[in-house]
Amino acid sequence: MLTSAEFTATTTYTAAQYHLVLYGFVVALFALFATGLYGVSTKGEVARQYRGAAIASTAICWVAALAYLALVLEWVFGFTASADGSAYTPDPGTVVTELRYMDWSVTVPLLVCELLAVAVLSRSAALRWRAVGVGSAFLMIATGYLGVVYGTGGGTTTAALWVWGAVSTVFFVVLYVLAVQAYRATAPAVGAETRTSYRNALVLLFSVFGAYPLAYLVPVWAGSNPGAWGTTEQLVFTFADITAKAGFGVLIHKVAKLRTAEDARRAGGGADEALAASTPDTVPSTVWISGDLVATPPALVATVPAGGDGVRAAAAPAATAAANGARVRQPRR
């Protein structure tokens, strides 16, 4: 049974367990930092109205990367090895799981902003849903944090852990309902590929969210082998973080690019040519998805004169085909 509010930081680990957790921390740090770089470098591939998703994804990954840097430092300097190096014991005052909740208090609300940034919502609905979602996300994490800090009532009971966990679950249900409503509002207004990608992103996110409460309750059944359970708890948290932040971010970025391509094709069909010509940055010059050129703004077609030079004239068929919704394989420059 848990003997302190901070289960992970009051447990002695074997050398193998200690280094396995450290491995997970470092891998997460690198993966999240790299995904943040991807978000920065590809922000210009999506239309301006969807760039909030790319900005949120980058912020999520870099805040989380900083949190994992803090975890690495705490893990390296907050434990003392035994004389033979076979065991590692936390020093007084070491914190681990609390650092995660401080990260999640920022990144989970940003996940809500990322999710809604590519949904088909009116401005008023987007503002209202964002306020509800961000508030619920923060309260879900904050109440979970209280469960971790006060979860054992001084080591004699886990009542507070269960109570605060139940309160946190209420806010999780609110987020789930909001995500389902966002999908229902978006699905009829977008193409099949966009709809499928958005659905996959939501399924991934909420499937991974299911791992967090299981890890949260690890102290309840840790029993006589707290080192193994503490290792399991931290590894579950770590790889859930990678999936929920980096994996979800990449999927949402794809949705943003697909919506950009749909907007370009819609403008190319004549519905909004004036807007496309007057604000060429509404969509990028090209939209690439998995190595395929899927859309080119109509402005590019208009700038290719009849009988022009070979390089510019060659762009016209690709632009026209993309504007009509075709995938055009071209070498990336």
Coordinates of C-alpha atoms in Angstrom, one line a residue:
M1 CA 0.0 0.0 0.0
L2 CA 1.1 3.6 -0.7
T3 CA 2.9 5.0 2.3
S4 CA 3.3 8.6 1.1
A5 CA 1.5 11.1 -1.2
E6 CA 4.2 10.5 -3.8
F7 CA 4.4 6.9 -4.6
T8 CA 7.1 6.9 -7.3
A9 CA 9.4 9.2 -5.2
T10 CA 9.2 7.1 -2.1
T11 CA 10.1 3.7 -3.7
T12 CA 13.4 2.0 -3.9
Y13 CA 14.3 0.7 -7.4
T14 CA 16.6 -2.0 -8.7
A15 CA 19.3 -0.7 -11.1
A16 CA 17.4 -2.2 -14.0
Q17 CA 14.2 -0.5 -13.0
Y18 CA 15.8 2.8 -12.4
H19 CA 17.6 2.8 -15.8
L20 CA 14.5 1.6 -17.6
V21 CA 12.5 4.6 -16.3
L22 CA 15.4 7.0 -17.2
Y23 CA 15.4 5.5 -20.7
G24 CA 11.7 6.3 -21.1
F25 CA 12.2 9.8 -19.9
V26 CA 15.0 10.5 -22.3
V27 CA 13.2 8.9 -25.3
A28 CA 10.1 11.0 -24.5
L29 CA 12.2 14.2 -24.3
F30 CA 13.8 13.6 -27.7
A31 CA 10.5 12.5 -29.4
L32 CA 8.6 15.5 -28.1
F33 CA 11.4 18.0 -29.0
A34 CA 11.6 16.5 -32.5
T35 CA 7.8 16.7 -33.0
G36 CA 7.9 20.3 -31.9
L37 CA 10.5 21.0 -34.6
Y38 CA 8.3 19.3 -37.1
G39 CA 5.4 21.6 -36.1
V40 CA 7.5 24.7 -36.6
S41 CA 8.9 23.6 -39.9
T42 CA 5.5 22.6 -41.4
K43 CA 3.3 25.4 -40.0
G44 CA 3.3 27.1 -43.4
E45 CA 1.8 24.0 -45.1
V46 CA -1.6 24.7 -43.7
A47 CA -4.0 27.6 -44.3
R48 CA -4.0 30.5 -41.9
Q49 CA -7.3 29.5 -40.3
Y50 CA -5.9 26.1 -39.3
R51 CA -2.5 27.2 -38.1
G52 CA -3.7 27.4 -34.5
A53 CA -3.5 23.6 -34.5
A54 CA 0.1 23.7 -35.6
I55 CA 1.0 26.3 -33.0
A56 CA -0.8 24.4 -30.2
S57 CA 0.9 21.2 -31.2
T58 CA 4.3 22.8 -31.1
A59 CA 3.6 24.4 -27.7
I60 CA 2.4 21.1 -26.3
C61 CA 5.5 19.2 -27.4
W62 CA 7.9 21.8 -26.2
V63 CA 6.3 22.3 -22.8
A64 CA 6.2 18.5 -22.4
A65 CA 9.9 18.3 -23.5
L66 CA 10.8 20.8 -20.8
A67 CA 8.8 18.8 -18.3
Y68 CA 10.7 15.6 -19.3
L69 CA 14.0 17.5 -19.0
A70 CA 13.0 18.4 -15.4
L71 CA 12.1 14.7 -14.8
V72 CA 15.4 13.5 -16.2
L73 CA 17.2 16.0 -13.8
E74 CA 15.1 14.9 -10.9
W75 CA 15.6 11.3 -11.6
V76 CA 19.4 11.7 -12.0
F77 CA 20.0 14.0 -9.0
G78 CA 17.1 13.0 -6.7
F79 CA 18.2 9.4 -6.1
T80 CA 21.1 7.9 -4.3
A81 CA 22.7 4.6 -5.4
S82 CA 23.6 1.9 -3.0
A83 CA 27.2 1.1 -2.4
D84 CA 27.2 -1.7 -4.9
G85 CA 25.0 0.2 -7.4
S86 CA 22.3 -2.4 -7.3
A87 CA 19.5 -0.2 -5.9
Y88 CA 18.5 3.4 -6.1
T89 CA 16.6 5.2 -3.2
P90 CA 14.9 8.6 -3.6
D91 CA 16.3 11.4 -1.5
P92 CA 13.9 13.3 0.9
G93 CA 11.9 15.9 -1.1
T94 CA 12.2 14.2 -4.5
V95 CA 9.1 14.7 -6.6
V96 CA 8.3 12.9 -9.9
T97 CA 4.6 12.4 -10.6
E98 CA 3.8 15.9 -9.4
L99 CA 6.0 17.3 -12.2
R100 CA 3.8 15.4 -14.7
Y101 CA 0.7 17.1 -13.4
M102 CA 2.3 20.5 -13.7
D103 CA 3.0 19.7 -17.4
W104 CA -0.5 18.3 -18.0
S105 CA -2.1 21.4 -16.5
V106 CA -0.8 23.3 -19.5
T107 CA -0.6 20.7 -22.3
V108 CA -4.0 19.0 -21.9
P109 CA -6.0 22.3 -22.3
L110 CA -3.8 23.0 -25.3
L111 CA -4.8 19.6 -26.7
V112 CA -8.4 20.8 -26.6
C113 CA -7.5 23.9 -28.5
E114 CA -5.6 21.8 -31.1
L115 CA -8.6 19.5 -31.5
L116 CA -11.1 22.3 -32.0
A117 CA -8.8 24.3 -34.3
V118 CA -9.6 22.0 -37.3
A119 CA -13.3 21.4 -36.5
V120 CA -16.0 23.0 -38.6
L121 CA -17.6 25.4 -36.1
S122 CA -19.0 28.9 -36.2
R123 CA -16.9 31.5 -34.4
S124 CA -19.3 31.8 -31.5
A125 CA -19.5 28.0 -31.1
A126 CA -15.7 27.7 -31.3
L127 CA -15.2 30.3 -28.5
R128 CA -17.9 28.7 -26.3
W129 CA -16.6 25.1 -26.8
R130 CA -13.0 26.2 -26.3
A131 CA -13.9 27.8 -23.0
V132 CA -15.7 24.7 -21.8
G133 CA -13.1 22.4 -23.0
V134 CA -10.1 24.2 -21.7
G135 CA -11.7 24.7 -18.3
S136 CA -12.7 21.0 -18.1
A137 CA -9.3 19.9 -19.1
F138 CA -7.6 22.0 -16.5
L139 CA -10.0 20.9 -13.7
M140 CA -9.6 17.2 -14.8
I141 CA -5.8 17.5 -14.2
A142 CA -6.0 19.7 -11.1
T143 CA -8.4 17.3 -9.3
G144 CA -6.2 14.4 -10.3
Y145 CA -3.3 16.2 -8.8
L146 CA -5.1 16.5 -5.5
G147 CA -5.7 12.8 -5.6
V148 CA -2.0 12.2 -6.0
V149 CA -1.0 14.6 -3.3
Y150 CA -3.7 13.7 -0.7
G151 CA -4.5 10.2 -2.0
T152 CA -3.5 8.2 1.0
G153 CA -4.6 10.3 4.0
G154 CA -1.1 9.9 5.6
G155 CA -0.7 6.3 4.5
T156 CA -3.7 4.8 6.2
T157 CA -6.3 5.0 3.5
T158 CA -6.7 5.6 -0.2
A159 CA -10.1 7.2 0.1
A160 CA -9.0 10.6 -1.2
L161 CA -7.3 8.9 -4.2
W162 CA -10.7 7.4 -5.2
V163 CA -12.7 10.6 -4.4
W164 CA -10.5 12.9 -6.4
G165 CA -10.2 10.4 -9.2
A166 CA -14.0 10.2 -9.5
V167 CA -14.2 14.0 -9.6
S168 CA -11.5 14.1 -12.3
T169 CA -13.5 11.5 -14.3
V170 CA -16.5 13.8 -14.4
F171 CA -14.5 16.4 -16.3
F172 CA -13.1 13.7 -18.6
V173 CA -16.7 12.8 -19.5
V174 CA -17.3 16.4 -20.4
L175 CA -14.3 16.4 -22.7
Y176 CA -15.4 13.2 -24.3
V177 CA -18.8 14.6 -25.1
L178 CA -17.3 17.8 -26.4
A179 CA -15.0 15.8 -28.8
V180 CA -17.9 13.7 -30.0
Q181 CA -19.9 16.9 -30.7
A182 CA -17.0 18.5 -32.5
Y183 CA -16.7 15.4 -34.7
R184 CA -20.4 15.3 -35.5
A185 CA -20.3 19.0 -36.5
T186 CA -17.3 18.5 -38.7
A187 CA -18.0 15.1 -40.4
P188 CA -20.8 16.3 -42.8
A189 CA -18.9 19.3 -43.9
V190 CA -15.6 17.7 -44.9
G191 CA -14.4 15.1 -47.4
A192 CA -14.2 11.4 -46.6
E193 CA -10.4 11.3 -46.1
T194 CA -10.5 14.4 -43.8
R195 CA -13.4 12.9 -41.8
T196 CA -11.6 9.5 -41.4
S197 CA -8.3 11.2 -40.3
Y198 CA -10.2 13.4 -37.7
R199 CA -12.0 10.4 -36.4
N200 CA -8.7 8.4 -36.1
A201 CA -7.1 11.3 -34.2
L202 CA -10.0 11.4 -31.7
V203 CA -10.0 7.6 -31.3
L204 CA -6.2 7.6 -30.6
L205 CA -6.4 10.5 -28.1
F206 CA -9.3 9.0 -26.0
S207 CA -7.9 5.5 -26.2
V208 CA -4.6 6.8 -24.8
F209 CA -6.4 8.8 -22.2
G210 CA -7.7 5.5 -20.8
A211 CA -4.2 4.5 -19.8
Y212 CA -3.8 7.5 -17.4
P213 CA -6.4 6.5 -14.8
L214 CA -4.9 2.9 -14.8
A215 CA -1.5 4.3 -13.9
Y216 CA -3.1 6.8 -11.5
L217 CA -4.5 3.8 -9.5
V218 CA -1.2 1.8 -9.5
P219 CA -0.6 2.8 -5.8
V220 CA -3.8 1.0 -4.8
W221 CA -2.5 -2.4 -5.8
A222 CA 1.3 -2.0 -5.6
G223 CA 1.4 -4.3 -2.7
S224 CA 4.8 -5.8 -1.7
N225 CA 6.5 -5.0 -5.0
P226 CA 6.4 -1.2 -5.3
G227 CA 9.6 -0.9 -7.4
A228 CA 8.1 -2.9 -10.3
W229 CA 4.7 -1.1 -10.0
G230 CA 6.4 2.3 -9.8
T231 CA 8.4 1.4 -13.0
T232 CA 5.2 0.3 -14.7
E233 CA 3.4 3.5 -13.7
Q234 CA 6.1 5.8 -15.0
L235 CA 6.5 3.9 -18.3
V236 CA 2.8 4.0 -18.9
F237 CA 2.7 7.7 -18.3
T238 CA 5.7 8.3 -20.5
F239 CA 4.6 6.4 -23.6
A240 CA 1.0 7.6 -23.2
D241 CA 2.5 11.1 -23.3
I242 CA 4.4 10.4 -26.5
T243 CA 1.3 9.1 -28.2
A244 CA -1.2 11.7 -26.9
K245 CA 1.1 14.6 -27.7
A246 CA 3.3 13.7 -30.6
G247 CA 1.1 11.1 -32.3
F248 CA -2.1 13.1 -31.9
G249 CA -0.3 16.2 -33.1
V250 CA 0.8 14.6 -36.3
L251 CA -2.7 13.3 -37.1
I252 CA -4.3 16.7 -36.4
H253 CA -1.7 18.3 -38.6
K254 CA -2.7 15.9 -41.4
V255 CA -6.4 17.0 -40.9
A256 CA -5.3 20.6 -41.1
K257 CA -3.5 20.0 -44.4
L258 CA -6.5 18.0 -45.8
R259 CA -8.8 20.9 -44.9
T260 CA -6.4 23.3 -46.6
A261 CA -6.5 21.1 -49.7
E262 CA -10.3 21.1 -49.7
D263 CA -10.3 24.9 -49.4
A264 CA -7.9 25.2 -52.3
R265 CA -10.0 22.9 -54.5
R266 CA -13.2 24.7 -53.6
A267 CA -11.6 28.1 -54.6
G268 CA -10.3 26.5 -57.8
G269 CA -13.8 25.5 -58.7
G270 CA -14.8 29.1 -58.9
A271 CA -16.6 29.5 -55.7
D272 CA -14.0 31.8 -54.1
E273 CA -11.5 32.8 -56.8
A274 CA -11.6 36.5 -55.8
L275 CA -10.6 35.6 -52.3
A276 CA -7.9 33.3 -53.4
A277 CA -6.4 36.0 -55.7
S278 CA -6.6 38.8 -53.2
T279 CA -5.3 36.8 -50.2
P280 CA -2.8 34.3 -51.7
D281 CA -1.6 33.3 -48.2
T282 CA -5.0 31.8 -47.4
V283 CA -3.6 28.5 -48.6
P284 CA 0.0 27.6 -49.2
S285 CA 1.5 27.4 -52.6
T286 CA 1.3 23.6 -52.5
V287 CA -0.2 21.1 -50.1
W288 CA 1.7 17.8 -49.8
I289 CA 0.4 14.8 -47.9
S290 CA 2.5 11.6 -47.8
G291 CA 4.6 12.7 -50.8
D292 CA 1.6 13.6 -52.9
L293 CA 0.7 17.0 -54.2
V294 CA -3.0 17.2 -53.3
A295 CA -3.9 20.8 -54.0
T296 CA -2.5 24.0 -55.5
P297 CA -4.2 27.4 -55.1
P298 CA -6.0 28.7 -58.3
A299 CA -3.7 31.8 -58.2
L300 CA -0.9 29.5 -59.5
V301 CA -3.1 28.4 -62.5
A302 CA -3.9 32.0 -63.3
T303 CA -0.3 33.1 -63.4
V304 CA 0.7 30.6 -66.1
P305 CA 0.2 32.4 -69.4
A306 CA -0.8 30.6 -72.6
G307 CA 2.4 29.6 -74.5
G308 CA 4.6 30.6 -71.5
D309 CA 8.0 29.1 -70.9
G310 CA 8.3 25.4 -70.3
V311 CA 8.9 25.5 -66.6
R312 CA 5.8 27.6 -65.7
A313 CA 3.6 26.0 -68.3
A314 CA 4.4 22.6 -66.9
A315 CA 2.9 23.7 -63.6
A316 CA -0.5 24.3 -65.1
P317 CA -1.7 20.7 -65.6
A318 CA -0.6 19.8 -62.1
A319 CA -2.3 22.8 -60.6
T320 CA -5.5 22.2 -62.6
A321 CA -5.6 18.5 -61.7
A322 CA -5.0 19.3 -58.0
A323 CA -7.7 22.0 -58.0
N324 CA -10.1 19.4 -59.3
G325 CA -9.2 17.1 -56.4
A326 CA -6.7 14.7 -58.1
R327 CA -3.5 13.6 -56.4
V328 CA -0.5 14.5 -58.5
R329 CA 2.8 12.7 -57.8
Q330 CA 5.7 15.1 -58.3
P331 CA 9.2 15.1 -56.9
R332 CA 9.5 17.3 -53.8
R333 CA 11.8 20.3 -54.1

